[in-house]
XYZ file of C-alpha atoms in Angstrom:
774
model
C 28.928 80.914 -114.111
C 31.501 80.866 -117.024
C 32.264 77.359 -118.201
C 36.103 76.892 -118.451
C 37.754 76.712 -121.810
C 39.103 73.201 -121.209
C 35.698 71.913 -120.612
C 34.256 69.318 -123.082
C 30.748 68.160 -123.923
C 28.807 71.346 -123.304
C 29.278 73.079 -126.781
C 25.778 72.549 -128.001
C 23.899 72.841 -124.734
C 21.509 75.689 -124.566
C 20.698 75.494 -120.978
C 22.654 76.855 -118.076
C 25.580 74.731 -116.590
C 26.708 75.669 -112.929
C 28.841 73.546 -110.429
C 25.526 72.463 -108.912
C 22.134 71.547 -109.816
C 20.820 74.531 -108.158
C 22.851 76.783 -110.293
C 21.967 75.030 -113.451
C 18.903 75.040 -115.868
C 18.133 72.054 -117.932
C 17.450 71.940 -121.679
C 16.328 69.275 -123.977
C 16.925 69.234 -127.920
C 13.731 69.669 -129.754
C 12.116 66.427 -130.862
C 10.452 66.279 -134.300
C 6.803 67.072 -134.019
C 4.262 66.882 -136.599
C 1.892 70.018 -137.145
C -1.355 69.898 -135.344
C -3.817 67.998 -137.613
C -1.097 66.379 -139.969
C -2.563 63.572 -141.968
C -1.674 59.856 -141.786
C -0.247 58.764 -145.157
C -0.777 55.387 -146.590
C 0.792 54.419 -150.036
C -0.180 50.973 -151.398
C 1.951 49.842 -154.068
C 1.267 46.935 -156.313
C 3.774 44.895 -158.311
C 3.115 44.176 -162.165
C -0.421 45.348 -162.099
C -1.652 46.890 -165.253
C -3.885 49.657 -165.987
C -7.417 48.035 -166.075
C -7.042 45.506 -163.294
C -9.153 47.429 -160.811
C -12.861 48.584 -160.740
C -12.096 52.243 -160.976
C -10.125 51.661 -164.111
C -12.399 49.239 -165.968
C -12.074 45.861 -164.319
C -14.737 43.113 -163.562
C -12.649 42.082 -160.597
C -14.350 42.656 -157.268
C -12.462 45.652 -155.758
C -15.202 47.322 -153.414
C -12.527 48.956 -151.255
C -10.744 50.546 -154.083
C -14.094 51.471 -155.631
C -14.829 53.253 -152.141
C -11.650 55.296 -152.275
C -12.075 56.402 -156.042
C -15.724 57.463 -155.281
C -14.649 60.303 -153.003
C -11.030 60.481 -154.373
C -9.109 61.245 -157.465
C -8.240 59.044 -160.391
C -5.051 60.117 -162.284
C -5.578 58.494 -165.741
C -2.438 59.939 -167.390
C 0.043 58.798 -164.582
C 3.395 57.262 -165.672
C 5.842 55.086 -164.000
C 9.098 53.241 -164.882
C 8.895 49.992 -167.007
C 10.140 47.850 -164.108
C 9.919 47.702 -160.449
C 13.247 48.753 -158.483
C 13.441 51.972 -160.583
C 9.921 52.790 -159.850
C 10.283 52.180 -156.077
C 13.439 54.274 -156.007
C 11.819 57.098 -157.846
C 8.636 57.092 -155.657
C 10.789 56.963 -152.231
C 13.258 59.446 -153.328
C 11.683 61.862 -155.703
C 14.721 61.426 -158.111
C 14.657 60.164 -161.539
C 15.643 56.376 -161.263
C 19.199 56.684 -163.015
C 20.063 59.574 -160.574
C 18.875 57.556 -157.681
C 21.179 54.727 -158.949
C 18.380 52.324 -160.315
C 18.564 52.043 -164.060
C 17.475 48.512 -163.636
C 16.362 45.991 -161.162
C 18.599 45.357 -157.937
C 19.716 41.907 -159.154
C 23.094 42.752 -160.804
C 26.107 44.941 -160.088
C 27.309 46.392 -163.483
C 29.681 49.021 -162.111
C 28.331 52.243 -163.556
C 26.758 55.414 -161.689
C 23.278 54.791 -162.932
C 23.243 51.325 -162.133
C 24.701 51.464 -158.631
C 21.376 49.657 -157.351
C 21.976 50.975 -153.991
C 20.940 54.379 -152.669
C 23.787 57.024 -152.246
C 24.521 58.716 -148.900
C 23.215 61.918 -150.189
C 19.796 60.618 -151.374
C 16.890 61.634 -148.857
C 14.089 59.158 -148.768
C 10.210 60.181 -148.218
C 10.296 58.204 -144.879
C 13.268 60.223 -143.747
C 11.533 63.396 -144.658
C 8.467 62.436 -142.887
C 10.199 61.143 -139.749
C 11.810 64.568 -139.475
C 8.533 65.999 -139.469
C 7.359 63.932 -136.502
C 5.938 60.932 -138.295
C 5.952 57.186 -137.399
C 7.090 55.249 -140.254
C 6.380 51.596 -141.415
C 7.378 49.618 -144.397
C 5.495 46.293 -145.108
C 6.099 43.845 -148.140
C 8.495 44.075 -151.089
C 11.600 46.196 -150.819
C 13.823 45.436 -153.884
C 16.117 48.495 -153.328
C 19.186 46.564 -151.920
C 21.305 44.489 -154.287
C 20.708 40.772 -153.915
C 24.340 40.301 -153.083
C 23.776 42.537 -149.970
C 20.742 40.464 -148.392
C 23.048 38.139 -146.427
C 24.533 38.621 -143.055
C 27.828 40.420 -142.820
C 26.964 42.519 -145.925
C 26.054 46.385 -145.930
C 22.620 47.317 -145.029
C 22.816 50.920 -146.227
C 19.957 50.475 -148.516
C 17.764 48.476 -146.243
C 14.513 50.024 -145.079
C 15.517 50.857 -141.417
C 18.632 52.683 -142.788
C 16.345 54.442 -145.058
C 13.969 56.030 -142.630
C 11.666 53.425 -141.624
C 11.015 52.627 -137.875
C 9.971 49.016 -138.621
C 9.949 46.765 -141.552
C 8.472 43.342 -142.365
C 8.399 41.765 -145.767
C 10.519 40.393 -148.641
C 13.749 42.182 -149.665
C 13.581 40.188 -152.734
C 11.819 41.329 -155.926
C 9.333 38.477 -155.701
C 8.355 35.567 -153.597
C 6.186 32.480 -152.971
C 2.863 33.301 -151.455
C 2.681 30.057 -149.516
C 6.297 29.298 -148.759
C 8.281 32.598 -148.853
C 12.097 31.874 -149.136
C 13.022 34.452 -146.667
C 11.187 37.119 -144.856
C 12.967 39.977 -143.137
C 11.833 41.482 -139.607
C 13.440 45.004 -139.317
C 17.314 44.327 -139.882
C 17.354 40.520 -139.843
C 16.012 37.335 -141.402
C 12.993 35.507 -139.717
C 14.236 32.095 -138.903
C 11.042 30.373 -139.370
C 11.500 26.898 -140.724
C 7.949 25.938 -141.610
C 4.897 28.089 -142.345
C 1.699 27.235 -140.489
C -1.140 25.501 -142.303
C -3.289 28.179 -144.162
C -0.396 30.681 -144.359
C -0.730 33.107 -147.313
C 1.684 36.029 -147.642
C -0.739 38.807 -148.381
C -2.538 38.018 -145.229
C 0.604 37.915 -143.141
C 1.634 41.301 -144.417
C -1.680 42.708 -143.752
C -1.662 41.419 -140.383
C 1.637 43.042 -139.661
C 0.388 46.443 -141.059
C -2.730 46.304 -138.959
C -0.669 45.460 -135.896
C 1.676 48.324 -136.504
C -1.201 50.823 -136.507
C -2.846 49.378 -133.322
C 0.677 49.229 -131.691
C 1.247 52.828 -132.385
C -2.051 54.050 -131.255
C -1.675 52.020 -127.904
C 1.365 54.014 -127.144
C 0.709 57.388 -128.991
C -2.839 58.723 -129.566
C -1.862 61.655 -131.892
C 1.427 60.692 -133.784
C 0.724 60.744 -137.518
C 1.913 57.571 -139.382
C 3.353 56.685 -142.903
C 2.689 53.271 -143.905
C 4.243 52.074 -147.169
C 2.644 48.890 -148.105
C 4.361 47.569 -151.207
C 2.561 44.149 -151.968
C 4.445 41.393 -153.506
C 1.339 40.709 -155.570
C 0.885 40.722 -158.446
C 4.367 39.533 -159.346
C 4.755 35.863 -160.406
C 4.698 33.148 -159.290
C 0.893 33.543 -159.228
C -0.743 31.833 -156.387
C -4.048 32.328 -154.415
C -6.071 30.892 -151.773
C -8.608 28.233 -152.883
C -11.699 30.164 -151.831
C -10.477 33.338 -153.617
C -9.879 31.355 -157.061
C -13.242 29.673 -156.594
C -15.017 32.954 -156.634
C -13.677 33.387 -160.278
C -13.988 30.012 -161.683
C -15.409 30.146 -165.230
C -15.301 34.100 -165.427
C -12.675 34.158 -168.186
C -13.804 31.543 -170.370
C -14.577 34.110 -173.039
C -10.975 34.873 -173.271
C -8.578 38.003 -173.478
C -10.211 39.549 -176.670
C -13.612 39.757 -175.087
C -12.112 41.015 -171.640
C -10.347 43.823 -173.371
C -13.449 44.946 -175.131
C -15.537 44.846 -171.950
C -13.041 46.586 -169.997
C -12.442 49.197 -172.558
C -16.252 49.919 -172.738
C -16.296 50.557 -169.034
C -13.516 52.785 -169.315
C -15.403 54.826 -171.824
C -18.551 54.676 -169.692
C -16.652 55.987 -166.654
C -14.969 58.898 -168.547
C -11.465 57.386 -168.161
C -11.024 58.041 -171.864
C -13.127 60.480 -174.026
C -15.427 59.016 -176.569
C -13.782 58.215 -179.840
C -10.621 56.930 -178.294
C -9.210 54.053 -180.223
C -7.948 50.977 -178.223
C -4.862 49.210 -179.238
C -5.231 46.010 -181.496
C -3.734 42.747 -180.100
C -0.025 43.038 -180.179
C 1.569 41.414 -183.408
C 5.106 42.301 -182.975
C 7.295 38.958 -182.898
C 8.053 38.089 -179.393
C 5.247 40.358 -178.085
C 2.336 38.882 -180.253
C -0.969 37.612 -178.807
C -3.100 35.001 -180.798
C -6.885 35.451 -181.183
C -8.670 33.618 -178.401
C -10.813 31.765 -180.786
C -7.919 30.227 -182.569
C -6.731 28.393 -179.445
C -7.620 24.783 -178.682
C -10.193 23.847 -176.045
C -7.406 22.652 -173.873
C -5.368 25.957 -174.168
C -8.563 27.938 -173.479
C -9.427 26.032 -170.363
C -5.943 26.204 -168.903
C -5.166 29.878 -169.887
C -8.597 30.868 -168.266
C -7.601 29.157 -164.975
C -4.395 31.350 -164.878
C -6.484 34.399 -165.074
C -8.834 33.185 -162.500
C -5.666 33.023 -160.216
C -4.589 36.425 -161.125
C -8.121 37.936 -160.559
C -8.233 36.202 -157.077
C -4.837 37.793 -156.086
C -6.266 41.209 -157.078
C -9.356 40.527 -154.941
C -7.049 39.498 -152.101
C -5.228 42.708 -152.094
C -8.410 44.671 -152.189
C -9.493 42.666 -148.947
C -6.103 43.596 -147.631
C -6.885 47.292 -148.400
C -10.324 47.002 -146.604
C -8.636 45.560 -143.404
C -6.206 48.481 -143.308
C -9.074 51.207 -144.013
C -11.331 49.555 -141.339
C -8.402 49.714 -138.682
C -7.718 53.455 -139.472
C -11.530 53.993 -139.547
C -11.809 52.157 -135.933
C -9.638 55.140 -134.605
C -11.653 57.594 -136.324
C -8.815 58.873 -138.497
C -9.888 57.800 -142.021
C -11.004 61.240 -142.993
C -7.675 62.663 -141.996
C -5.680 59.872 -143.806
C -4.156 60.215 -147.282
C -4.341 56.825 -149.279
C -2.464 56.441 -152.512
C -3.127 53.333 -154.517
C -0.954 52.638 -157.653
C 1.448 50.032 -159.398
C 5.084 50.080 -160.100
C 4.770 49.112 -163.943
C 2.434 47.602 -166.215
C 1.064 44.181 -166.705
C 3.816 41.513 -167.795
C 4.614 39.181 -170.547
C 6.811 37.010 -168.432
C 4.471 33.917 -168.647
C 5.455 33.856 -172.464
C 3.077 32.983 -175.206
C 1.512 30.087 -173.376
C 1.830 30.783 -169.724
C 3.573 28.278 -167.471
C 3.052 25.988 -164.504
C 6.787 26.093 -163.829
C 7.538 29.803 -163.384
C 11.337 29.686 -162.556
C 11.910 27.893 -165.648
C 10.044 30.332 -167.761
C 11.644 33.059 -165.872
C 15.399 32.188 -167.064
C 16.294 35.391 -169.003
C 19.387 34.189 -170.896
C 19.424 31.598 -173.830
C 18.658 28.194 -173.028
C 19.078 24.801 -174.828
C 16.356 24.179 -177.485
C 14.803 21.293 -175.445
C 14.626 23.298 -172.313
C 11.302 22.865 -170.557
C 9.521 26.149 -169.892
C 6.200 24.673 -168.866
C 5.962 21.162 -167.185
C 2.513 19.719 -167.369
C 0.566 19.310 -164.111
C -2.973 18.711 -162.933
C -5.012 21.792 -163.849
C -6.723 21.627 -160.496
C -3.191 22.583 -158.859
C -3.003 25.952 -160.763
C -2.740 28.670 -158.276
C -1.890 26.368 -155.440
C 1.145 25.967 -153.172
C 2.353 23.168 -155.239
C 2.927 25.154 -158.464
C 4.294 28.343 -159.375
C 2.337 29.626 -162.455
C 2.124 32.672 -164.694
C -0.583 33.714 -167.242
C 0.138 33.873 -171.058
C 1.028 37.182 -172.331
C -2.386 37.784 -173.842
C -3.770 38.292 -170.314
C -0.942 40.838 -169.938
C -2.099 42.956 -172.686
C -5.622 42.587 -171.211
C -4.325 43.921 -167.972
C -2.976 46.974 -169.900
C -6.255 47.732 -171.669
C -6.399 49.759 -173.839
C -2.553 49.894 -174.423
C 0.197 48.057 -176.241
C 2.995 46.045 -174.885
C 3.712 45.267 -171.428
C 6.251 45.666 -168.371
C 9.828 46.313 -169.552
C 8.819 48.390 -172.583
C 8.491 52.371 -172.947
C 5.112 52.023 -174.488
C 1.924 52.572 -172.480
C 1.300 49.051 -171.516
C 4.719 49.205 -169.519
C 4.634 52.547 -167.922
C 0.847 53.877 -167.590
C -0.822 52.622 -164.522
C -3.557 53.502 -162.328
C -3.196 56.086 -159.630
C -6.004 56.559 -156.982
C -5.696 59.234 -154.241
C -8.052 59.769 -151.438
C -8.065 62.218 -148.433
C -11.665 63.110 -147.503
C -10.620 66.069 -145.179
C -8.326 67.614 -147.528
C -9.230 66.791 -151.158
C -12.925 67.179 -150.965
C -14.265 67.424 -154.572
C -16.113 70.481 -155.900
C -19.585 70.026 -157.107
C -19.555 68.600 -160.612
C -16.054 67.424 -160.158
C -16.022 63.644 -161.379
C -12.633 63.077 -159.715
C -10.949 62.208 -163.060
C -7.563 63.867 -163.980
C -5.973 63.457 -167.286
C -3.077 65.708 -166.555
C 0.307 64.024 -167.086
C 2.221 62.850 -163.888
C 5.301 60.772 -163.239
C 6.203 58.547 -160.251
C 8.984 60.990 -158.961
C 6.023 63.472 -158.303
C 4.500 61.415 -155.411
C 7.267 62.278 -152.913
C 6.687 66.217 -153.215
C 3.002 65.920 -153.726
C 2.628 63.972 -150.396
C 4.721 66.605 -148.614
C 2.823 69.462 -150.229
C -0.573 67.923 -149.260
C 0.511 67.486 -145.654
C 2.082 70.928 -145.468
C 5.561 69.648 -144.645
C 9.102 70.622 -145.688
C 11.853 68.026 -146.394
C 15.083 68.291 -144.723
C 17.935 69.898 -146.795
C 20.595 67.609 -145.580
C 21.134 63.822 -144.955
C 23.874 62.645 -142.609
C 25.534 65.948 -142.754
C 25.592 66.198 -146.563
C 23.448 68.315 -148.787
C 20.581 66.149 -150.066
C 20.280 65.779 -153.828
C 17.778 68.082 -155.377
C 14.704 66.006 -156.284
C 13.267 65.700 -159.911
C 9.635 65.229 -158.730
C 7.167 67.900 -159.005
C 3.983 68.471 -156.758
C 0.598 67.419 -158.291
C -1.290 68.733 -155.272
C -3.075 71.574 -157.340
C -3.994 68.985 -159.992
C -5.418 66.831 -157.300
C -7.366 69.862 -155.903
C -8.474 71.391 -159.256
C -9.660 69.510 -162.295
C -8.634 72.379 -164.580
C -5.233 72.718 -163.081
C -2.235 72.487 -165.438
C 0.168 69.649 -165.009
C 3.544 71.012 -163.663
C 5.294 68.413 -165.613
C 5.707 68.913 -169.154
C 8.764 66.827 -169.960
C 10.272 63.413 -168.860
C 12.767 61.260 -170.105
C 12.761 57.370 -169.768
C 15.073 54.366 -170.460
C 15.412 50.691 -169.464
C 17.214 47.926 -171.127
C 18.118 50.020 -174.254
C 14.448 51.071 -174.763
C 14.352 54.833 -174.787
C 11.413 57.296 -174.279
C 10.743 61.046 -174.046
C 7.438 62.873 -173.236
C 6.850 66.564 -174.060
C 3.565 68.508 -173.988
C 1.509 65.538 -175.244
C 4.141 64.104 -177.677
C 5.693 60.906 -176.815
C 8.810 59.490 -178.419
C 9.653 55.858 -177.845
C 11.829 52.982 -179.085
C 11.350 49.421 -179.099
C 14.994 48.440 -178.973
C 16.120 45.064 -180.702
C 19.239 43.575 -179.092
C 22.367 43.825 -181.230
C 21.037 46.921 -183.387
C 22.445 50.520 -182.970
C 20.968 52.903 -180.736
C 20.183 55.356 -183.364
C 17.432 57.933 -184.490
C 16.020 55.301 -186.829
C 14.453 53.629 -183.870
C 12.071 56.392 -182.678
C 8.402 56.320 -182.969
C 6.401 59.400 -182.317
C 2.710 59.514 -180.899
C 0.239 62.238 -180.006
C -0.936 60.696 -176.798
C -3.642 63.348 -176.139
C -5.730 62.072 -179.329
C -3.885 58.535 -179.482
C -3.348 57.413 -175.746
C -3.077 53.801 -176.891
C 0.040 54.769 -179.070
C -1.290 53.059 -182.283
C -0.405 55.740 -184.828
C 3.190 56.490 -185.442
C 3.369 59.888 -186.859
C 7.214 60.202 -186.881
C 7.245 60.550 -190.593
C 4.743 63.434 -190.564
C 6.746 65.396 -187.874
C 10.387 64.999 -188.276
C 11.236 68.218 -186.698
C 9.470 66.998 -183.331
C 11.250 63.800 -183.686
C 14.580 65.679 -183.759
C 13.721 68.115 -181.061
C 12.639 65.381 -178.621
C 15.443 63.033 -179.560
C 17.936 65.811 -178.719
C 16.104 66.466 -175.490
C 16.203 62.840 -174.664
C 20.024 62.921 -175.147
C 20.672 65.879 -172.882
C 18.381 64.244 -170.131
C 20.207 61.020 -170.489
C 23.608 62.853 -169.802
C 22.219 64.872 -166.893
C 20.631 61.602 -165.261
C 23.602 59.158 -165.601
C 21.696 57.029 -168.100
C 24.807 56.115 -170.127
C 26.089 53.621 -170.920
C 23.153 52.167 -172.901
C 23.004 48.345 -173.217
C 20.975 45.149 -172.592
C 24.127 43.226 -171.273
C 23.758 44.337 -167.684
C 22.012 41.201 -166.481
C 22.371 39.051 -163.425
C 25.755 37.957 -164.438
C 27.254 41.458 -164.352
C 29.037 41.455 -161.012
C 31.878 43.146 -159.291
C 34.977 40.918 -158.967
C 34.822 40.565 -155.184
C 31.701 38.532 -155.622
C 33.835 35.715 -156.747
C 34.562 34.882 -153.075
C 30.956 33.828 -152.582
C 31.774 30.668 -154.520
C 34.587 29.805 -152.144
C 33.991 26.298 -150.216
C 31.940 26.500 -146.987
C 31.253 24.141 -144.202
C 27.932 24.381 -142.591
C 27.130 23.064 -139.145
C 23.744 21.612 -138.123
C 21.461 24.399 -136.805
C 22.862 27.070 -139.173
C 20.023 29.369 -140.257
C 18.715 28.880 -143.852
C 21.309 30.514 -146.247
C 20.154 33.403 -148.077
C 19.094 32.709 -151.786
C 21.920 34.658 -153.659
C 24.670 33.213 -151.408
C 23.414 29.894 -151.914
C 23.230 30.115 -155.616
C 26.850 30.981 -156.066
C 27.739 27.661 -154.733
C 25.846 25.761 -157.466
C 24.750 27.770 -160.309
C 26.494 27.328 -163.821
C 29.112 25.054 -162.315
C 30.039 21.681 -161.020
C 29.861 21.329 -157.272
C 30.402 18.659 -154.467
C 28.173 18.443 -151.284
C 29.927 16.316 -148.491
C 27.659 15.318 -145.484
C 29.907 14.007 -142.486
C 28.444 11.771 -139.986
C 30.069 10.766 -136.655
C 27.922 7.666 -136.043
C 25.594 5.073 -137.335
C 21.716 5.425 -137.557
C 19.254 8.253 -138.060
C 16.656 9.346 -140.621
C 16.097 12.764 -142.082
C 17.241 15.423 -144.466
C 21.059 15.902 -144.516
C 20.729 19.083 -146.929
C 18.213 20.616 -148.895
C 18.247 23.535 -151.315
C 15.172 24.811 -153.072
C 11.407 24.344 -152.848
C 8.410 23.172 -155.115
C 9.556 25.252 -157.857
C 12.985 23.620 -158.138
C 15.525 22.173 -155.895
C 17.459 19.087 -154.545
C 17.429 17.149 -151.260
C 19.617 14.674 -149.835
C 18.171 12.533 -147.014
C 18.092 8.995 -145.239
C 14.622 7.423 -144.938
C 14.161 4.093 -143.216
C 17.915 3.636 -143.388
C 18.109 4.013 -147.110
C 20.273 6.891 -148.486
C 18.077 9.008 -151.171
C 18.609 11.757 -153.506
C 15.617 13.797 -154.752
C 15.967 16.393 -157.622
C 13.198 18.687 -158.652
C 13.906 20.128 -162.129
C 11.399 22.954 -162.129
C 8.608 20.650 -161.096
C 9.712 17.423 -162.955
C 10.667 15.225 -159.964
C 13.333 12.383 -159.983
C 14.330 10.213 -156.914
C 17.290 7.809 -156.871
C 17.791 5.366 -154.118
C 21.159 4.580 -153.273
C 20.225 1.617 -150.879
C 20.675 0.751 -147.199
C 23.359 2.971 -145.517
C 26.178 0.671 -144.534
C 27.351 0.557 -141.032
C 30.348 2.768 -140.579
C 29.354 5.243 -143.045
C 30.828 8.617 -142.293
C 30.778 10.365 -145.559
C 27.790 10.805 -147.968
C 28.912 12.775 -151.081
C 26.697 14.250 -153.702
C 28.462 15.504 -156.824
C 27.089 17.398 -159.731
C 29.119 17.510 -162.906
C 28.274 20.474 -165.096
C 28.140 19.308 -168.784
C 27.532 21.429 -171.908
C 23.748 22.578 -172.642
C 23.148 23.573 -168.953
C 22.822 20.123 -167.522
C 24.163 18.220 -164.410
C 25.206 14.671 -164.041
C 24.595 13.615 -160.455
C 26.452 10.869 -158.470
C 25.752 9.664 -154.911
C 28.715 7.913 -153.174
C 29.361 6.720 -149.752
C 32.533 6.356 -147.700
C 33.926 5.452 -144.238
C 36.392 8.185 -144.132
C 39.401 6.064 -144.727
C 39.334 5.680 -148.515
C 37.545 7.428 -151.451
C 33.899 7.032 -151.422
C 32.055 4.530 -153.709
C 29.426 5.569 -155.954
C 25.932 3.897 -155.229
C 23.721 5.756 -157.514
C 23.671 8.222 -160.269
C 21.214 10.707 -162.042
C 22.612 12.104 -165.262
C 21.457 14.592 -167.697
C 19.248 16.916 -165.640
C 18.739 20.484 -166.431
C 20.532 22.713 -164.061
C 18.658 25.133 -161.823
C 19.617 28.556 -162.887
C 18.142 32.197 -163.155
C 16.208 32.634 -159.795
C 16.156 28.799 -158.837
C 16.744 27.289 -156.399
C 14.567 29.949 -154.858
C 15.041 28.806 -151.170
C 18.571 28.751 -150.038
C 20.483 25.925 -148.254
C 19.107 24.246 -145.115
C 21.211 21.799 -143.202
C 19.681 18.896 -141.203
C 15.974 19.713 -142.491
C 14.084 20.763 -145.498
C 12.966 24.254 -144.455
C 10.273 26.492 -145.787
C 9.023 25.286 -149.174
C 9.401 21.510 -149.660
C 11.590 20.224 -152.599
C 9.529 17.037 -152.468
C 5.750 17.297 -151.731
C 5.417 13.664 -151.021
C 8.335 13.785 -148.602
C 6.945 16.868 -146.722
C 3.394 15.288 -146.486
C 4.996 11.976 -144.945
C 7.573 13.556 -142.833
C 7.081 17.360 -142.387
C 10.480 19.254 -142.663
C 12.023 15.811 -141.603
C 14.919 17.138 -139.194
C 17.825 14.595 -139.300
C 17.884 12.729 -135.987
C 21.353 10.975 -136.283
C 24.903 12.401 -135.777
C 25.241 15.016 -138.420
C 28.860 16.758 -138.012
C 28.706 19.214 -140.993
C 27.834 19.727 -144.624
C 30.571 21.144 -146.792
C 29.932 22.660 -150.330
C 32.961 22.753 -152.724
C 32.065 24.718 -155.907
C 33.947 24.025 -159.145
C 34.857 26.539 -161.808
C 32.233 28.278 -163.814
C 31.079 26.120 -166.687
C 28.771 28.439 -168.292
C 30.320 31.745 -169.731
C 29.712 34.017 -172.569
C 30.903 31.381 -175.107
C 28.407 28.770 -173.893
C 25.653 31.515 -173.905
C 26.659 32.219 -177.591
C 26.554 28.636 -178.500
C 23.100 28.005 -176.984
C 21.859 31.056 -178.701
C 22.920 29.838 -181.966
C 21.351 26.519 -181.426
C 18.080 28.244 -180.330
C 18.160 30.363 -183.534
C 18.653 27.352 -185.570
C 15.854 25.534 -183.955
C 13.527 28.490 -184.516
C 14.244 28.505 -188.387
């Protein structure tokens, strides 16, 4: 039968259509089906973990599961990544150079330039999309950090969220970091988890691992053969550093000899393992101002004790990650699939200097990245026994950061090896069996964009040419499959540009050109340093004066690559305050009803940060105890509450707590007003006032001169009628739990004032800080 011309809906049908079923033949569109024997793929990505932090790359930390993978797998010792996290994740998951993917920086700003879109474009195909088109189930667990922070709230675009980028399921933190005991917000697929209080004994790494194990079991219960892709991006090792007490106890006392001794012992193990050839020279301690590390034996006894405790926590976290890997491997092995599973383990960038020269017990105060007043407290003293616990957010001094990056110089954020050279372990017993005499060590150059095509190549798969009807952008990555298979194979990658925050780099045929850019100085050729990283992998000997022709050649190559990859404009002024004008509406007044889910962090911050603000709690009756409004957690926040009939305000200034008591709440009180007046030098003057609704409220208490919560604080968003998730005041949580209000709360209204901390205020604080440092 011929289908009439006016019929619709049959155009793509390849069966037969008649007037009756008897005259028709069915047809079904083909479903994506993986080739027979296609391997599972597991990518485990750590955050801020340096080159030497695992056993296969020189560490003393207990990592038996990674040791197990390396023993039969391949270690790539000359693998490079980007200096910070979002660019590395974008490059890994798309195979595009980070600026082309839109991630010249982290997804915490919105500068308005092509290389800093900080969202994936519609024509950028992702690795999970390619694998799903080849019949894979796809799961993402853990840290995402590929959606701008302004797009994490309800009603915003989800175009760069995991499920919109090829993953079937997602569980984790869309943010760039999180608390390990009290995450500010976790996301399940396309929405926020509405948990108000985490159970006793909760630890984020364990939770993420539970979800990963469950996903594998769930798939196998429904499909015995479908291969899966598990992208497990740990929130560890990003600060704040926190670990379970039993894991910390395992490392108590193990770092008393300090970072100098640790660097020596790790480098000795690297030489013994063949990671570097005999004769390799390790970098000395960093001495450059702002990056320098003091000799361990010149520290005081108190400093040595406290600094060693920080490293104990860090080691415990690495140990915890290895335990997680063990649980994943055991699950896959229980299904008899471990031999045919590709496992990739690596880090997004090198170890960090975010803890500053002395480390900190108040992470978010230390983490403020713009000028602050000279009396700003970057470290509030606490009981040393609390270091690493749920009550503190800590980070180690940068001396441990350089030890993490042994044998290299510098840290996360710089173009030097300490920032961009990280471990890479690849295991696939069924497909990468090593030849006799092959020690599994590969010294060929590789880059993070190469993982996408390498995995497809190993699995024998092709990526779709289109995404959503558009031609997909051509990938920059090159397959390292032959390098993995053959120790003598040449690296397909001979050149690679790099840039972050004005720091520039270019690699070509064993030569590396790099700059350590100083803010306010020109981006000119005088900045370039040149290293022969074949003979000098620690980048100690600058030979730019000996080879000016190579400097000119590589500098010109960097310039060409920068224009091809949308690197320009250069600058270090694209921080969190660089936002599109429409974001201003996020600071409009908002009325929050009881039962409103916890507000997202960025949305909450726009109501209070760098400005005066007023919080009005409306009551419709007398009586009731509990929290009216809370914003923040143990690392900084404020809470307004009624306890035993008395109105109280608690302020947690990055760990320094103040509580003011406004006295008994008079009968007939219908308005409780908290006002924060922003003052110069980043302070708030708080007043607490009460009213009956018929006349202006009367001040009953004040709390002047408190440092503002800025940067990433308050970390946990606003909650109405309870103090959800991490507690602002520990004593209150231990007495009352989340302390839900049991009276007649009508609403809580935030009325933000104008911004009181613009460029002029930053400049004034910068001048003050410079004078104080002289």
